[in-house]
Tab-separated table of C-alpha atoms in Angstrom:
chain	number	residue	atom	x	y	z
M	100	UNK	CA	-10.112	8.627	8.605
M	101	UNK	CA	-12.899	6.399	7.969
M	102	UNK	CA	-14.840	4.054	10.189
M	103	UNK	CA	-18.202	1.649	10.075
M	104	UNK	CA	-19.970	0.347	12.981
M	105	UNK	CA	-22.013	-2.677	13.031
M	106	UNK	CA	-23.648	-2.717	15.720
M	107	UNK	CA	-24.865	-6.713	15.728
M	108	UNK	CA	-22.700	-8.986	16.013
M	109	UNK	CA	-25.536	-11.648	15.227
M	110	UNK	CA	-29.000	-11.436	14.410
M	111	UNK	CA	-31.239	-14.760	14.678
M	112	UNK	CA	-34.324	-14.343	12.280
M	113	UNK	CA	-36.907	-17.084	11.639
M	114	UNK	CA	-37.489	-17.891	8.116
M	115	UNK	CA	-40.267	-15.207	6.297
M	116	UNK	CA	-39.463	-12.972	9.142
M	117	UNK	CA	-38.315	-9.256	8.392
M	118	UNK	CA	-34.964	-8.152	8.875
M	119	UNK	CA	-32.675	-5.296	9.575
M	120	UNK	CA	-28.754	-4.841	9.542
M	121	UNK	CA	-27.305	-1.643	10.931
M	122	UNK	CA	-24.388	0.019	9.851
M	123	UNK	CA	-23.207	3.353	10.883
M	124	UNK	CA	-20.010	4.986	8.859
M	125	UNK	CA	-18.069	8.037	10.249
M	126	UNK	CA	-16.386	9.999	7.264
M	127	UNK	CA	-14.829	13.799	7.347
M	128	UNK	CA	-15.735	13.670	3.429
M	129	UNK	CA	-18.169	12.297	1.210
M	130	UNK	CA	-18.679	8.197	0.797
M	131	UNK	CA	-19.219	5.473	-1.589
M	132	UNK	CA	-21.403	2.747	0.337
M	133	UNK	CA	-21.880	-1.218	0.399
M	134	UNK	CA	-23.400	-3.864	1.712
M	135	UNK	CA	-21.450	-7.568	0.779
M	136	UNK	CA	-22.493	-11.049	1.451
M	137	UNK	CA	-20.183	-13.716	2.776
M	138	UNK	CA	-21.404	-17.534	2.276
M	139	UNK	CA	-19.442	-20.047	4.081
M	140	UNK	CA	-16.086	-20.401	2.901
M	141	UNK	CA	-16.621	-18.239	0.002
M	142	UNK	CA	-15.535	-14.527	-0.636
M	143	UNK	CA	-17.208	-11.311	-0.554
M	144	UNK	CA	-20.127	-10.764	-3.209
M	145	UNK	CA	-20.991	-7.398	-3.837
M	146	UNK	CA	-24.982	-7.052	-2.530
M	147	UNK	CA	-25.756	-3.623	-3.228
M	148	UNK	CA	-24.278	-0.373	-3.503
M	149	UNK	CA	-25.262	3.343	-2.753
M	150	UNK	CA	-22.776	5.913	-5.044
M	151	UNK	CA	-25.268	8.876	-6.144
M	152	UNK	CA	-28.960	9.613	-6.724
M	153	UNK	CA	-31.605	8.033	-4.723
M	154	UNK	CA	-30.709	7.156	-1.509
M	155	UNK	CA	-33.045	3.972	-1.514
M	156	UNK	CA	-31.127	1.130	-3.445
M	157	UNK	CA	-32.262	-2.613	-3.835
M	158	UNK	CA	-30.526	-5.820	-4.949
M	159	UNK	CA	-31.748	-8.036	-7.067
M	160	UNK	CA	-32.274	-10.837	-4.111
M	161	UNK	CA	-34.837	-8.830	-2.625
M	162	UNK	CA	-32.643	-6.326	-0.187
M	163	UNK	CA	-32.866	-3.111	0.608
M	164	UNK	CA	-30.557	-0.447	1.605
M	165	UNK	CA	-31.000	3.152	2.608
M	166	UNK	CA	-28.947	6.174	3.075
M	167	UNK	CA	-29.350	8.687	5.618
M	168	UNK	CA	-26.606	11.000	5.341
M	169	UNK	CA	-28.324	12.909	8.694
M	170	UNK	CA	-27.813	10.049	10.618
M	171	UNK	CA	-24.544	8.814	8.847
M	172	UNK	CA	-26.226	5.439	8.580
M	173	UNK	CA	-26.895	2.749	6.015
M	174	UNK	CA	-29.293	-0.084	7.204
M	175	UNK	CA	-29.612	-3.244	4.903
M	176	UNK	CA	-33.594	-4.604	5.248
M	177	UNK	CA	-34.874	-7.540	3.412
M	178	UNK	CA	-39.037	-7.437	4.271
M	179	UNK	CA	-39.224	-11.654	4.097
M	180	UNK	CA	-35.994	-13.510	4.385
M	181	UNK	CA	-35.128	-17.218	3.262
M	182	UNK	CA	-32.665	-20.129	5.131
M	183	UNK	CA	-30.696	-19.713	2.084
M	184	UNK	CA	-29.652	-15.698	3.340
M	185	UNK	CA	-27.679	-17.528	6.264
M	186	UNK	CA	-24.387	-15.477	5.537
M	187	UNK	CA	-22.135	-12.603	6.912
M	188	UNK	CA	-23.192	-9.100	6.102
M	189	UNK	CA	-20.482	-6.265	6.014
M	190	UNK	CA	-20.657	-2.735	5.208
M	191	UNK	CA	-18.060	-0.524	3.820
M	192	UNK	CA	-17.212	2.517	3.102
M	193	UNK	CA	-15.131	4.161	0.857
M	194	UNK	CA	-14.371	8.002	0.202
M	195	UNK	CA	-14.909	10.000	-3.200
M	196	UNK	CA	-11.510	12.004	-2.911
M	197	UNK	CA	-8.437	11.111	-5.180
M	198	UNK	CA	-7.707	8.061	-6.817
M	199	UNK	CA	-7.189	5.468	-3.831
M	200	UNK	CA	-10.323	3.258	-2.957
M	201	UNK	CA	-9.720	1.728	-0.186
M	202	UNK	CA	-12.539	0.194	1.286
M	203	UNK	CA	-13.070	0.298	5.203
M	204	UNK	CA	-15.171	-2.745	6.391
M	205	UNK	CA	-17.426	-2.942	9.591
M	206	UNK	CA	-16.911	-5.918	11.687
M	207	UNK	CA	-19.700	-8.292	9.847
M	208	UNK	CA	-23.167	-9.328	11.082
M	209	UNK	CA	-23.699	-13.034	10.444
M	210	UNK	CA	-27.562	-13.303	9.677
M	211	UNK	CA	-28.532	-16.656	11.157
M	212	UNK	CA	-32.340	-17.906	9.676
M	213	UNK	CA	-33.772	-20.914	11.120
M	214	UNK	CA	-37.205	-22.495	10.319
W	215	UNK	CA	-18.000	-16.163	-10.145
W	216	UNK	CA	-16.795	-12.809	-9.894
W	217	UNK	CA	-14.135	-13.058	-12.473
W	218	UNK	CA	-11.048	-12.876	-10.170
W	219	UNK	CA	-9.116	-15.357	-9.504
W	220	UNK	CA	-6.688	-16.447	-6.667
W	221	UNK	CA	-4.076	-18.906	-6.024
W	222	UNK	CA	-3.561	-21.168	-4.205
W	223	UNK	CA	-6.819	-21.577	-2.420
W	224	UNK	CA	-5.179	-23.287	0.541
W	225	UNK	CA	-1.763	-22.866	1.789
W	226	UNK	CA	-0.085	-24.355	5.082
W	227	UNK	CA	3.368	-23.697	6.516
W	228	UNK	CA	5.812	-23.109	9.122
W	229	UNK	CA	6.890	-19.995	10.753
W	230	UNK	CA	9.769	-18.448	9.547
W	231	UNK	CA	9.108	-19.418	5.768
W	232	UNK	CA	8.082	-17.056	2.704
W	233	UNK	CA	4.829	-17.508	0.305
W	234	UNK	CA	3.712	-15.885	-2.388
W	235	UNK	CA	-0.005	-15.285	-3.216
W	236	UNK	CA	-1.406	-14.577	-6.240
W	237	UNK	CA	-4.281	-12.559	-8.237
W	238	UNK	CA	-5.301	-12.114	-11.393
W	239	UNK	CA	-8.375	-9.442	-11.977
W	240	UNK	CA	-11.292	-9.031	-13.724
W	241	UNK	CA	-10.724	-8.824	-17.841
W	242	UNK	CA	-10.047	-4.898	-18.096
W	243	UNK	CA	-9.762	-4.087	-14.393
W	244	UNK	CA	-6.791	-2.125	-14.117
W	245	UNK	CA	-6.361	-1.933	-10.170
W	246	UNK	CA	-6.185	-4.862	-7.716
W	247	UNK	CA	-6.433	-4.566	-3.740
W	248	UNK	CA	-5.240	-7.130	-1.096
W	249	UNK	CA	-7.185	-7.325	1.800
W	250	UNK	CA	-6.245	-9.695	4.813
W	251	UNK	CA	-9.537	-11.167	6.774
W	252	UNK	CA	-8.951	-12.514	10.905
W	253	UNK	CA	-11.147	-13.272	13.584
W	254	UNK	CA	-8.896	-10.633	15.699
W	255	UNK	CA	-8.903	-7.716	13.053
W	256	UNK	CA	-11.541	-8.886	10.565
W	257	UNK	CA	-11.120	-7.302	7.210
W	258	UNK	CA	-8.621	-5.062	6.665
W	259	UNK	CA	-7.127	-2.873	3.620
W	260	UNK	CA	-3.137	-3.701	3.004
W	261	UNK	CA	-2.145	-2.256	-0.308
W	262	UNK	CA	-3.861	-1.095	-3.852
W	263	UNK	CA	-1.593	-1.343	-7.566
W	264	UNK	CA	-3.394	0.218	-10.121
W	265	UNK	CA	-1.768	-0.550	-13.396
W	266	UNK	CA	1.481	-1.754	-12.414
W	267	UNK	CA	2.076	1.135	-9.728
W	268	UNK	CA	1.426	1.532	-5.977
W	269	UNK	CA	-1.742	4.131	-5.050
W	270	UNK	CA	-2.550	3.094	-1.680
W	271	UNK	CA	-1.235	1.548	1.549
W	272	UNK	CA	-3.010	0.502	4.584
W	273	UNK	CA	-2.288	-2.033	7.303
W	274	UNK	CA	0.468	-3.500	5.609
W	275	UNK	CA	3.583	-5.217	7.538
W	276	UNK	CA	7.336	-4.536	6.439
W	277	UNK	CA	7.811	-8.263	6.255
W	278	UNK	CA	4.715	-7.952	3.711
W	279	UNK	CA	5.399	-6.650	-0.125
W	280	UNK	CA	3.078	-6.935	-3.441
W	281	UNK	CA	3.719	-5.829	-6.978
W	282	UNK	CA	1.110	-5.900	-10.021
W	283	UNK	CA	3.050	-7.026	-13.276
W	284	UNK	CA	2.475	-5.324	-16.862
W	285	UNK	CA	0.158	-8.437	-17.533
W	286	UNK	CA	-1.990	-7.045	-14.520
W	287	UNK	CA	-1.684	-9.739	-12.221
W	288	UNK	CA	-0.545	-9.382	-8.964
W	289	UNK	CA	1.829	-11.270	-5.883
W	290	UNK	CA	1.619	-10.700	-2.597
W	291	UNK	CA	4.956	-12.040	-0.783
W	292	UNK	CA	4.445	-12.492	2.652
W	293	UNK	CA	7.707	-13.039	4.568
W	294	UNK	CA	9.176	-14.370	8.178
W	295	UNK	CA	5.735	-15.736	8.443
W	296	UNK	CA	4.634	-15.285	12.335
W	297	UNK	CA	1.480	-17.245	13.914
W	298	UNK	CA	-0.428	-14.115	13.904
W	299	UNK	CA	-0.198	-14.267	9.658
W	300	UNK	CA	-2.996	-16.856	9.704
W	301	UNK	CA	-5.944	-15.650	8.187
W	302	UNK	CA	-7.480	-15.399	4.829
W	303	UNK	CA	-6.260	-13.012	2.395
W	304	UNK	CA	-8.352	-11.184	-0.208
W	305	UNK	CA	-7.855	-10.344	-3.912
W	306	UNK	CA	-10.196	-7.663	-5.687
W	307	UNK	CA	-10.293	-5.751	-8.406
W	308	UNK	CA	-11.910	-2.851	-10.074
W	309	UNK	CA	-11.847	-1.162	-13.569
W	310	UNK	CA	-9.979	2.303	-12.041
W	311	UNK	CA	-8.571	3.282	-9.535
W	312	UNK	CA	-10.815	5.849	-8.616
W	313	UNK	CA	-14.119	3.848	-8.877
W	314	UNK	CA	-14.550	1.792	-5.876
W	315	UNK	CA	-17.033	-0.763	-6.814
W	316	UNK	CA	-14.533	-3.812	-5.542
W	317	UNK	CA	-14.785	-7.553	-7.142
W	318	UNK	CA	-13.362	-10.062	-4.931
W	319	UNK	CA	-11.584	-13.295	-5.019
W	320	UNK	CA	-12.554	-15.865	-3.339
W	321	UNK	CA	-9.657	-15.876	-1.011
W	322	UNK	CA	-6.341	-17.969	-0.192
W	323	UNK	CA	-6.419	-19.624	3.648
W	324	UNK	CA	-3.256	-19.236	4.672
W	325	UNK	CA	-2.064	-21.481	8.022
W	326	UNK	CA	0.804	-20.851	9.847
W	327	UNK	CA	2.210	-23.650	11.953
């Protein structure tokens, strides 16, 4: 079985400030991982993804992501952050074995960025 | 827009009663997943159809069933609705069933009175 721990519930940022989410997965197998965004009364957008290859992946927004298999851990950065990245952040996980994809969410971290 | 769509977006009734949800995916996603989203148990997996057939169950109640039809689209019938059903319930989709990048819906809000 799979699990992801977010370990902030909330993080309060001012505007231009850096930023860091944390997300810890527990897997007996090898994972898929993702990072989705959750405006208000919206669904889940896809934010960035780590499948293969390097284990540094970006978004196009200006977030970060990195893998550290080591520490089973994949923390979402963004270096400068804007009011407008006021959202919930979840991580999930999802293992490579058979054809079932199931994703297993964390419990969310709702960025908060004030001026 | 992430291509799937859901209906309805809001949905309020008694307990007791039966509703049906539905999905349609992504143009040439094969498999759909329901998800159901509360403040108690926050996201969590209930079934995957990938073209037309069940391939994975998760938290799923007995009073709950889904089915994908040959067009792709799928229901989710959610039945003897209890209090506790409340929450907001999740479409996505993806091209197989073995790749797990997910597109989602943007959700039904189901209310249970």
């Amino acid at each position: 079985a799979q699990s992801v721990t977010q370990l902030d519930s909330q993080v309060p940022v001012f505007e231009e400030a850096p930023v860091e989410l944390r997300c810890n997965y527990s897997s007996s197998v090898s994972v898929y991982l993702f990072w989705y965004v959750q405006y208000p009364n919206q669904g889940l957008q896809l934010l960035l993804k780590y499948l293969s290859g390097s284990t540094l992946v970006e978004s196009i927004n200006g977030f970060e992501a990195e893998f550290n298999k080591s520490q089973t851990s994949f923390h979402l950065r963004k270096p400068s952050v804007h009011i407008s990245d006021t959202a919930e952040y979840f991580c999930a996980v999802s293992d490579l074995t058979g054809t079932a994809s199931k994703l297993t969410f964390g419990t969310g971290t709702r960025l908060q960025v004030t001026l | 827009d992430s291509g799937v769509t859901q209906t309805p977006k809001h949905l309020i009734t008694a307990t007791g009663q039966r509703v049906t949800l539905r999905c349609s995916p992504r143009s040439g996603d094969l498999s759909v997943y329901w998800y159901q989203q509360s403040l108690d148990q926050g996201l969590q997996f209930l079934i995957q159809y990938y073209n037309g057939e069940e391939r994975a169950k998760g938290n799923i109640l007995e009073r709950f069933s889904a089915q994908q039809f040959p067009d792709l689209h799928s229901e989710l019938n959610l039945s003897s609705l209890e209090l506790g059903d409340s929450a907001l319930y999740f479409c996505a989709s993806s091209v197989l069933a073995g790749r797990n990048e997910q597109f989602f819906g943007p959700g039904t809000r189901l209310t249970v009175l």
